Amino acid sequence: MSETIKETIDIIVPCYNEEDVLNMFYTELTKVTDTIKDYTCRCIFVDDGSRDNTLPILRELAEKNDNVKYISFSKNFGKEAGMYAGLEASTGDYVVIMDADLQHPPTMIPDMIEGIKEGYDCCAARRTTRKGESKIRSFFSRMFYRLNKKMTKIDLVQGAVDFRIMTRQMVNAVLSLSERQRFSKGIFGWVGFKTKWLPYENVERPVGTTKWSFWGLFKYAIDGITCFSVAPLRMATAMGFFISIIAFIYIIITLVQTLIFGISVPGYVTTLCAILFLGGVVEISIGILGEYIANIYMEVKKRPIYILKDTNLPLGGTKDE
Ligand code: UDP
Ligand code: MG
């Protein structure tokens, strides 16, 4: 046995309607993976129920290249589900997750591998600029990071993206969190391990458009907090206490006033303000409660995170015995 068996790297790429960019992406990726000599690289594309030609393109790539694998979902389950399926299907010693739209430069992969060689469990990319993104989106994004940091114990790194390499040990840890409401940015932080951050400049999409809508991002931000923290529930309780104390003081003042000066009829504005304010507070509290009940509801149903329709991996790609 003179030749040692090389360690393997699985590159997971979630794709949703990426027909325009897939071939370009694969060319760019192979340019980089061809230079990696110490490891065997394999690509696992996850077609997240695309409605365009993504799947036929993936099949064609897989036919031409032995190291291309694909998993195809029965419908669109979202990028989080795509990443989970990819991780579940991976068997490599190391796993890379990256987007198909070339916004995650493949040229960073060798640097990430260096990070692993230095002894880190994970080496992840962090955007330092938000070039090409609307001002309002960057503003809300910054607000989200600040709020999230305050409310959850997980330190989300500003500008952190999903583009990263992880050791098998960390991948298994991520997979052990099999919750349905997946918020990967939080999950990666929650599992711990040593992460090295590689800064990079935001790259604009060469073709196609982002799959994120403003409403989608808003829901994502709410999930980011409610999946990792019960702070909003505590805030509702604290708000209740605070308002009760104010109300109690006000009641005493009004009682004393009435006893001393008699009943004064005017009070329309005060009553209206109190009703509207309390109505608002109660609605917000119910909303917060509702978010958590919704999370419980989704979890207890124990629906699968994704449904597989087609793959060229053995055994449906879930296990590799
Ligand atoms: N994606 C996916 N399922 C979805 C939406 C997106 O698999 O429902 C993939 C998409 O094909 C891309 C990556 O996730 O590879 C990031 O998507 P996008 O570029 O739309 O997000 P952004 O870069 O704007 O955060
Ligand atoms: Mg993108």
PDB file of N, CA, C and O and ligand atoms in Angstrom, residues 13-18 21-22 25 46-50 54 73 76-83 98-104 127 133 137 161-162 185 200 202-203 205 207-213 217, ligand 1:
ATOM      1  N   VAL A  13     -24.416  21.990  -3.226  1.00  0.00           N
ATOM      2  CA  VAL A  13     -24.884  23.198  -3.906  1.00  0.00           C
ATOM      3  C   VAL A  13     -26.408  23.178  -4.040  1.00  0.00           C
ATOM      4  O   VAL A  13     -26.942  22.467  -4.885  1.00  0.00           O
ATOM      5  N   PRO A  14     -27.124  23.915  -3.209  1.00  0.00           N
ATOM      6  CA  PRO A  14     -28.573  23.985  -3.395  1.00  0.00           C
ATOM      7  C   PRO A  14     -28.905  24.845  -4.609  1.00  0.00           C
ATOM      8  O   PRO A  14     -28.332  25.923  -4.770  1.00  0.00           O
ATOM      9  N   CYS A  15     -29.805  24.364  -5.459  1.00  0.00           N
ATOM     10  CA  CYS A  15     -30.148  25.118  -6.672  1.00  0.00           C
ATOM     11  C   CYS A  15     -31.658  25.229  -6.814  1.00  0.00           C
ATOM     12  O   CYS A  15     -32.365  24.234  -6.738  1.00  0.00           O
ATOM     13  N   TYR A  16     -32.106  26.414  -7.055  1.00  0.00           N
ATOM     14  CA  TYR A  16     -33.528  26.616  -7.343  1.00  0.00           C
ATOM     15  C   TYR A  16     -33.630  27.536  -8.559  1.00  0.00           C
ATOM     16  O   TYR A  16     -33.244  28.696  -8.490  1.00  0.00           O
ATOM     17  N   ASN A  17     -34.143  27.004  -9.626  1.00  0.00           N
ATOM     18  CA  ASN A  17     -34.241  27.737 -10.902  1.00  0.00           C
ATOM     19  C   ASN A  17     -32.923  28.417 -11.278  1.00  0.00           C
ATOM     20  O   ASN A  17     -32.865  29.621 -11.438  1.00  0.00           O
ATOM     21  N   GLU A  18     -31.886  27.643 -11.417  1.00  0.00           N
ATOM     22  CA  GLU A  18     -30.563  28.206 -11.716  1.00  0.00           C
ATOM     23  C   GLU A  18     -30.067  27.786 -13.105  1.00  0.00           C
ATOM     24  O   GLU A  18     -28.870  27.707 -13.333  1.00  0.00           O
ATOM     25  N   VAL A  21     -27.164  29.726 -14.858  1.00  0.00           N
ATOM     26  CA  VAL A  21     -25.827  29.892 -14.280  1.00  0.00           C
ATOM     27  C   VAL A  21     -25.122  28.563 -13.994  1.00  0.00           C
ATOM     28  O   VAL A  21     -23.916  28.526 -13.787  1.00  0.00           O
ATOM     29  N   LEU A  22     -25.884  27.453 -14.021  1.00  0.00           N
ATOM     30  CA  LEU A  22     -25.321  26.174 -13.567  1.00  0.00           C
ATOM     31  C   LEU A  22     -24.062  25.735 -14.301  1.00  0.00           C
ATOM     32  O   LEU A  22     -23.066  25.384 -13.674  1.00  0.00           O
ATOM     33  N   PHE A  25     -21.268  27.912 -13.441  1.00  0.00           N
ATOM     34  CA  PHE A  25     -20.833  27.609 -12.074  1.00  0.00           C
ATOM     35  C   PHE A  25     -19.934  26.370 -12.046  1.00  0.00           C
ATOM     36  O   PHE A  25     -18.865  26.385 -11.448  1.00  0.00           O
ATOM     37  N   VAL A  46     -28.319  19.965  -5.156  1.00  0.00           N
ATOM     38  CA  VAL A  46     -29.664  19.688  -4.649  1.00  0.00           C
ATOM     39  C   VAL A  46     -30.642  20.547  -5.437  1.00  0.00           C
ATOM     40  O   VAL A  46     -30.643  21.777  -5.311  1.00  0.00           O
ATOM     41  N   ASP A  47     -31.433  19.903  -6.276  1.00  0.00           N
ATOM     42  CA  ASP A  47     -32.428  20.649  -7.045  1.00  0.00           C
ATOM     43  C   ASP A  47     -33.668  20.794  -6.173  1.00  0.00           C
ATOM     44  O   ASP A  47     -34.375  19.836  -5.887  1.00  0.00           O
ATOM     45  N   ASP A  48     -33.914  22.029  -5.767  1.00  0.00           N
ATOM     46  CA  ASP A  48     -34.977  22.304  -4.814  1.00  0.00           C
ATOM     47  C   ASP A  48     -36.313  22.530  -5.542  1.00  0.00           C
ATOM     48  O   ASP A  48     -36.911  23.590  -5.443  1.00  0.00           O
ATOM     49  N   GLY A  49     -36.740  21.536  -6.298  1.00  0.00           N
ATOM     50  CA  GLY A  49     -38.024  21.635  -7.001  1.00  0.00           C
ATOM     51  C   GLY A  49     -38.055  22.752  -8.036  1.00  0.00           C
ATOM     52  O   GLY A  49     -39.066  23.448  -8.160  1.00  0.00           O
ATOM     53  N   SER A  50     -36.964  22.914  -8.776  1.00  0.00           N
ATOM     54  CA  SER A  50     -36.920  23.979  -9.781  1.00  0.00           C
ATOM     55  C   SER A  50     -37.976  23.746 -10.854  1.00  0.00           C
ATOM     56  O   SER A  50     -38.294  22.609 -11.192  1.00  0.00           O
ATOM     57  N   THR A  54     -33.218  23.237 -14.608  1.00  0.00           N
ATOM     58  CA  THR A  54     -32.121  22.926 -13.681  1.00  0.00           C
ATOM     59  C   THR A  54     -31.847  21.427 -13.613  1.00  0.00           C
ATOM     60  O   THR A  54     -30.708  20.990 -13.736  1.00  0.00           O
ATOM     61  N   PHE A  73     -35.829  17.364  -5.366  1.00  0.00           N
ATOM     62  CA  PHE A  73     -37.008  17.367  -4.487  1.00  0.00           C
ATOM     63  C   PHE A  73     -38.296  17.310  -5.299  1.00  0.00           C
ATOM     64  O   PHE A  73     -38.323  17.693  -6.465  1.00  0.00           O
ATOM     65  N   ASN A  76     -40.552  22.755  -4.224  1.00  0.00           N
ATOM     66  CA  ASN A  76     -39.626  23.677  -3.588  1.00  0.00           C
ATOM     67  C   ASN A  76     -39.777  23.625  -2.065  1.00  0.00           C
ATOM     68  O   ASN A  76     -40.848  23.874  -1.524  1.00  0.00           O
ATOM     69  N   PHE A  77     -38.703  23.235  -1.384  1.00  0.00           N
ATOM     70  CA  PHE A  77     -38.744  23.151   0.075  1.00  0.00           C
ATOM     71  C   PHE A  77     -37.908  24.240   0.729  1.00  0.00           C
ATOM     72  O   PHE A  77     -37.853  24.334   1.943  1.00  0.00           O
ATOM     73  N   GLY A  78     -37.224  25.033  -0.062  1.00  0.00           N
ATOM     74  CA  GLY A  78     -36.393  26.112   0.485  1.00  0.00           C
ATOM     75  C   GLY A  78     -34.937  25.709   0.622  1.00  0.00           C
ATOM     76  O   GLY A  78     -34.612  24.529   0.682  1.00  0.00           O
ATOM     77  N   LYS A  79     -34.088  26.725   0.671  1.00  0.00           N
ATOM     78  CA  LYS A  79     -32.645  26.475   0.703  1.00  0.00           C
ATOM     79  C   LYS A  79     -32.207  25.708   1.947  1.00  0.00           C
ATOM     80  O   LYS A  79     -31.309  24.878   1.893  1.00  0.00           O
ATOM     81  N   GLU A  80     -32.865  25.996   3.065  1.00  0.00           N
ATOM     82  CA  GLU A  80     -32.501  25.311   4.311  1.00  0.00           C
ATOM     83  C   GLU A  80     -32.684  23.803   4.160  1.00  0.00           C
ATOM     84  O   GLU A  80     -31.833  23.019   4.571  1.00  0.00           O
ATOM     85  N   ALA A  81     -33.814  23.406   3.576  1.00  0.00           N
ATOM     86  CA  ALA A  81     -34.080  21.982   3.353  1.00  0.00           C
ATOM     87  C   ALA A  81     -33.051  21.416   2.388  1.00  0.00           C
ATOM     88  O   ALA A  81     -32.565  20.294   2.564  1.00  0.00           O
ATOM     89  N   GLY A  82     -32.699  22.209   1.369  1.00  0.00           N
ATOM     90  CA  GLY A  82     -31.705  21.788   0.391  1.00  0.00           C
ATOM     91  C   GLY A  82     -30.367  21.491   1.054  1.00  0.00           C
ATOM     92  O   GLY A  82     -29.737  20.468   0.792  1.00  0.00           O
ATOM     93  N   MET A  83     -29.955  22.396   1.935  1.00  0.00           N
ATOM     94  CA  MET A  83     -28.673  22.202   2.616  1.00  0.00           C
ATOM     95  C   MET A  83     -28.727  20.964   3.512  1.00  0.00           C
ATOM     96  O   MET A  83     -27.778  20.183   3.560  1.00  0.00           O
ATOM     97  N   MET A  98     -22.117  25.722  -0.705  1.00  0.00           N
ATOM     98  CA  MET A  98     -22.027  26.988  -1.446  1.00  0.00           C
ATOM     99  C   MET A  98     -23.214  27.190  -2.388  1.00  0.00           C
ATOM    100  O   MET A  98     -23.886  26.231  -2.763  1.00  0.00           O
ATOM    101  N   ASP A  99     -23.475  28.465  -2.726  1.00  0.00           N
ATOM    102  CA  ASP A  99     -24.577  28.797  -3.630  1.00  0.00           C
ATOM    103  C   ASP A  99     -24.188  28.517  -5.075  1.00  0.00           C
ATOM    104  O   ASP A  99     -23.014  28.548  -5.421  1.00  0.00           O
ATOM    105  N   ALA A 100     -25.210  28.324  -5.898  1.00  0.00           N
ATOM    106  CA  ALA A 100     -24.964  28.019  -7.307  1.00  0.00           C
ATOM    107  C   ALA A 100     -24.787  29.275  -8.144  1.00  0.00           C
ATOM    108  O   ALA A 100     -24.391  29.207  -9.298  1.00  0.00           O
ATOM    109  N   ASP A 101     -25.078  30.444  -7.563  1.00  0.00           N
ATOM    110  CA  ASP A 101     -25.142  31.648  -8.397  1.00  0.00           C
ATOM    111  C   ASP A 101     -23.809  32.389  -8.526  1.00  0.00           C
ATOM    112  O   ASP A 101     -23.778  33.539  -8.953  1.00  0.00           O
ATOM    113  N   LEU A 102     -22.712  31.726  -8.145  1.00  0.00           N
ATOM    114  CA  LEU A 102     -21.368  32.293  -8.217  1.00  0.00           C
ATOM    115  C   LEU A 102     -21.165  33.495  -7.304  1.00  0.00           C
ATOM    116  O   LEU A 102     -20.202  34.237  -7.444  1.00  0.00           O
ATOM    117  N   GLN A 103     -22.088  33.699  -6.361  1.00  0.00           N
ATOM    118  CA  GLN A 103     -21.882  34.769  -5.382  1.00  0.00           C
ATOM    119  C   GLN A 103     -20.917  34.308  -4.300  1.00  0.00           C
ATOM    120  O   GLN A 103     -20.423  35.098  -3.513  1.00  0.00           O
ATOM    121  N   HIS A 104     -20.717  32.994  -4.249  1.00  0.00           N
ATOM    122  CA  HIS A 104     -19.719  32.429  -3.342  1.00  0.00           C
ATOM    123  C   HIS A 104     -18.534  31.991  -4.195  1.00  0.00           C
ATOM    124  O   HIS A 104     -18.591  30.948  -4.837  1.00  0.00           O
ATOM    125  N   ARG A 127     -19.071  38.263   4.454  1.00  0.00           N
ATOM    126  CA  ARG A 127     -19.109  39.393   3.532  1.00  0.00           C
ATOM    127  C   ARG A 127     -18.689  40.658   4.241  1.00  0.00           C
ATOM    128  O   ARG A 127     -19.201  40.949   5.326  1.00  0.00           O
ATOM    129  N   GLU A 133     -26.430  45.639  -3.217  1.00  0.00           N
ATOM    130  CA  GLU A 133     -27.636  45.329  -2.475  1.00  0.00           C
ATOM    131  C   GLU A 133     -28.330  46.648  -2.163  1.00  0.00           C
ATOM    132  O   GLU A 133     -27.656  47.653  -1.907  1.00  0.00           O
ATOM    133  N   ARG A 137     -32.322  47.118   2.184  1.00  0.00           N
ATOM    134  CA  ARG A 137     -32.081  45.733   2.574  1.00  0.00           C
ATOM    135  C   ARG A 137     -30.884  45.637   3.523  1.00  0.00           C
ATOM    136  O   ARG A 137     -30.938  44.942   4.529  1.00  0.00           O
ATOM    137  N   VAL A 161     -22.096  34.193   5.786  1.00  0.00           N
ATOM    138  CA  VAL A 161     -22.949  33.535   4.793  1.00  0.00           C
ATOM    139  C   VAL A 161     -22.851  32.028   4.997  1.00  0.00           C
ATOM    140  O   VAL A 161     -22.075  31.561   5.825  1.00  0.00           O
ATOM    141  N   ASP A 162     -23.652  31.283   4.238  1.00  0.00           N
ATOM    142  CA  ASP A 162     -23.649  29.826   4.435  1.00  0.00           C
ATOM    143  C   ASP A 162     -22.421  29.153   3.817  1.00  0.00           C
ATOM    144  O   ASP A 162     -22.187  27.981   4.047  1.00  0.00           O
ATOM    145  N   LYS A 185     -27.888  29.614   9.879  1.00  0.00           N
ATOM    146  CA  LYS A 185     -26.914  30.555  10.455  1.00  0.00           C
ATOM    147  C   LYS A 185     -26.833  30.369  11.959  1.00  0.00           C
ATOM    148  O   LYS A 185     -25.759  30.373  12.546  1.00  0.00           O
ATOM    149  N   TYR A 200     -14.661  38.451   2.544  1.00  0.00           N
ATOM    150  CA  TYR A 200     -14.653  38.602   1.088  1.00  0.00           C
ATOM    151  C   TYR A 200     -15.629  39.688   0.676  1.00  0.00           C
ATOM    152  O   TYR A 200     -16.530  40.045   1.423  1.00  0.00           O
ATOM    153  N   ASN A 202     -18.634  41.291  -1.430  1.00  0.00           N
ATOM    154  CA  ASN A 202     -19.857  40.768  -2.033  1.00  0.00           C
ATOM    155  C   ASN A 202     -19.744  40.761  -3.561  1.00  0.00           C
ATOM    156  O   ASN A 202     -19.255  41.698  -4.166  1.00  0.00           O
ATOM    157  N   VAL A 203     -20.174  39.670  -4.144  1.00  0.00           N
ATOM    158  CA  VAL A 203     -20.126  39.542  -5.600  1.00  0.00           C
ATOM    159  C   VAL A 203     -21.559  39.600  -6.099  1.00  0.00           C
ATOM    160  O   VAL A 203     -22.441  38.980  -5.515  1.00  0.00           O
ATOM    161  N   ARG A 205     -24.701  38.759  -8.528  1.00  0.00           N
ATOM    162  CA  ARG A 205     -25.115  37.628  -9.342  1.00  0.00           C
ATOM    163  C   ARG A 205     -24.811  37.887 -10.804  1.00  0.00           C
ATOM    164  O   ARG A 205     -25.200  38.934 -11.323  1.00  0.00           O
ATOM    165  N   VAL A 207     -26.032  36.207 -13.468  1.00  0.00           N
ATOM    166  CA  VAL A 207     -27.332  36.118 -14.152  1.00  0.00           C
ATOM    167  C   VAL A 207     -28.401  35.664 -13.160  1.00  0.00           C
ATOM    168  O   VAL A 207     -28.096  35.174 -12.087  1.00  0.00           O
ATOM    169  N   GLY A 208     -29.648  35.809 -13.570  1.00  0.00           N
ATOM    170  CA  GLY A 208     -30.743  35.398 -12.702  1.00  0.00           C
ATOM    171  C   GLY A 208     -30.980  36.431 -11.615  1.00  0.00           C
ATOM    172  O   GLY A 208     -30.284  37.423 -11.520  1.00  0.00           O
ATOM    173  N   THR A 209     -31.987  36.193 -10.792  1.00  0.00           N
ATOM    174  CA  THR A 209     -32.279  37.141  -9.712  1.00  0.00           C
ATOM    175  C   THR A 209     -32.325  36.403  -8.393  1.00  0.00           C
ATOM    176  O   THR A 209     -32.448  35.185  -8.357  1.00  0.00           O
ATOM    177  N   THR A 210     -32.220  37.154  -7.311  1.00  0.00           N
ATOM    178  CA  THR A 210     -32.291  36.541  -5.990  1.00  0.00           C
ATOM    179  C   THR A 210     -33.682  35.943  -5.765  1.00  0.00           C
ATOM    180  O   THR A 210     -34.673  36.446  -6.270  1.00  0.00           O
ATOM    181  N   LYS A 211     -33.712  34.853  -4.991  1.00  0.00           N
ATOM    182  CA  LYS A 211     -34.991  34.185  -4.748  1.00  0.00           C
ATOM    183  C   LYS A 211     -35.686  34.755  -3.515  1.00  0.00           C
ATOM    184  O   LYS A 211     -36.740  34.308  -3.123  1.00  0.00           O
ATOM    185  N   TRP A 212     -35.030  35.744  -2.902  1.00  0.00           N
ATOM    186  CA  TRP A 212     -35.577  36.297  -1.674  1.00  0.00           C
ATOM    187  C   TRP A 212     -36.527  37.454  -1.947  1.00  0.00           C
ATOM    188  O   TRP A 212     -36.168  38.376  -2.650  1.00  0.00           O
ATOM    189  N   SER A 213     -37.685  37.424  -1.318  1.00  0.00           N
ATOM    190  CA  SER A 213     -38.557  38.581  -1.363  1.00  0.00           C
ATOM    191  C   SER A 213     -38.394  39.282  -0.017  1.00  0.00           C
ATOM    192  O   SER A 213     -37.857  38.710   0.918  1.00  0.00           O
ATOM    193  N   LEU A 217     -37.598  37.536   3.657  1.00  0.00           N
ATOM    194  CA  LEU A 217     -36.496  37.892   4.554  1.00  0.00           C
ATOM    195  C   LEU A 217     -37.010  38.250   5.940  1.00  0.00           C
ATOM    196  O   LEU A 217     -36.392  37.927   6.943  1.00  0.00           O
TER     197      LEU A 217
HETATM  198  N1  UDP B   1     -32.102  28.351  -3.280  1.00  0.00           N
HETATM  199  C1  UDP B   1     -32.714  27.125  -3.044  1.00  0.00           C
HETATM  200  N2  UDP B   1     -34.039  27.102  -2.737  1.00  0.00           N
HETATM  201  C2  UDP B   1     -34.782  28.233  -2.630  1.00  0.00           C
HETATM  202  C3  UDP B   1     -34.142  29.471  -2.846  1.00  0.00           C
HETATM  203  C4  UDP B   1     -32.797  29.493  -3.156  1.00  0.00           C
HETATM  204  O1  UDP B   1     -32.074  26.075  -3.131  1.00  0.00           O
HETATM  205  O2  UDP B   1     -35.980  28.134  -2.356  1.00  0.00           O
HETATM  206  C5  UDP B   1     -30.653  28.390  -3.635  1.00  0.00           C
HETATM  207  C6  UDP B   1     -30.335  29.186  -4.885  1.00  0.00           C
HETATM  208  O3  UDP B   1     -30.432  28.407  -6.040  1.00  0.00           O
HETATM  209  C7  UDP B   1     -28.902  29.631  -4.611  1.00  0.00           C
HETATM  210  C8  UDP B   1     -28.886  29.801  -3.095  1.00  0.00           C
HETATM  211  O4  UDP B   1     -29.962  29.030  -2.596  1.00  0.00           O
HETATM  212  O5  UDP B   1     -27.971  28.647  -4.985  1.00  0.00           O
HETATM  213  C9  UDP B   1     -29.007  31.246  -2.669  1.00  0.00           C
HETATM  214  O6  UDP B   1     -30.159  31.816  -3.240  1.00  0.00           O
HETATM  215  P1  UDP B   1     -30.238  33.344  -3.698  1.00  0.00           P
HETATM  216  O7  UDP B   1     -29.074  33.653  -4.579  1.00  0.00           O
HETATM  217  O8  UDP B   1     -31.585  33.546  -4.261  1.00  0.00           O
HETATM  218  O9  UDP B   1     -30.093  34.101  -2.319  1.00  0.00           O
HETATM  219  P2  UDP B   1     -29.135  35.329  -1.953  1.00  0.00           P
HETATM  220  O10 UDP B   1     -27.791  35.033  -2.546  1.00  0.00           O
HETATM  221  O11 UDP B   1     -29.775  36.515  -2.538  1.00  0.00           O
HETATM  222  O12 UDP B   1     -29.117  35.317  -0.461  1.00  0.00           O
END
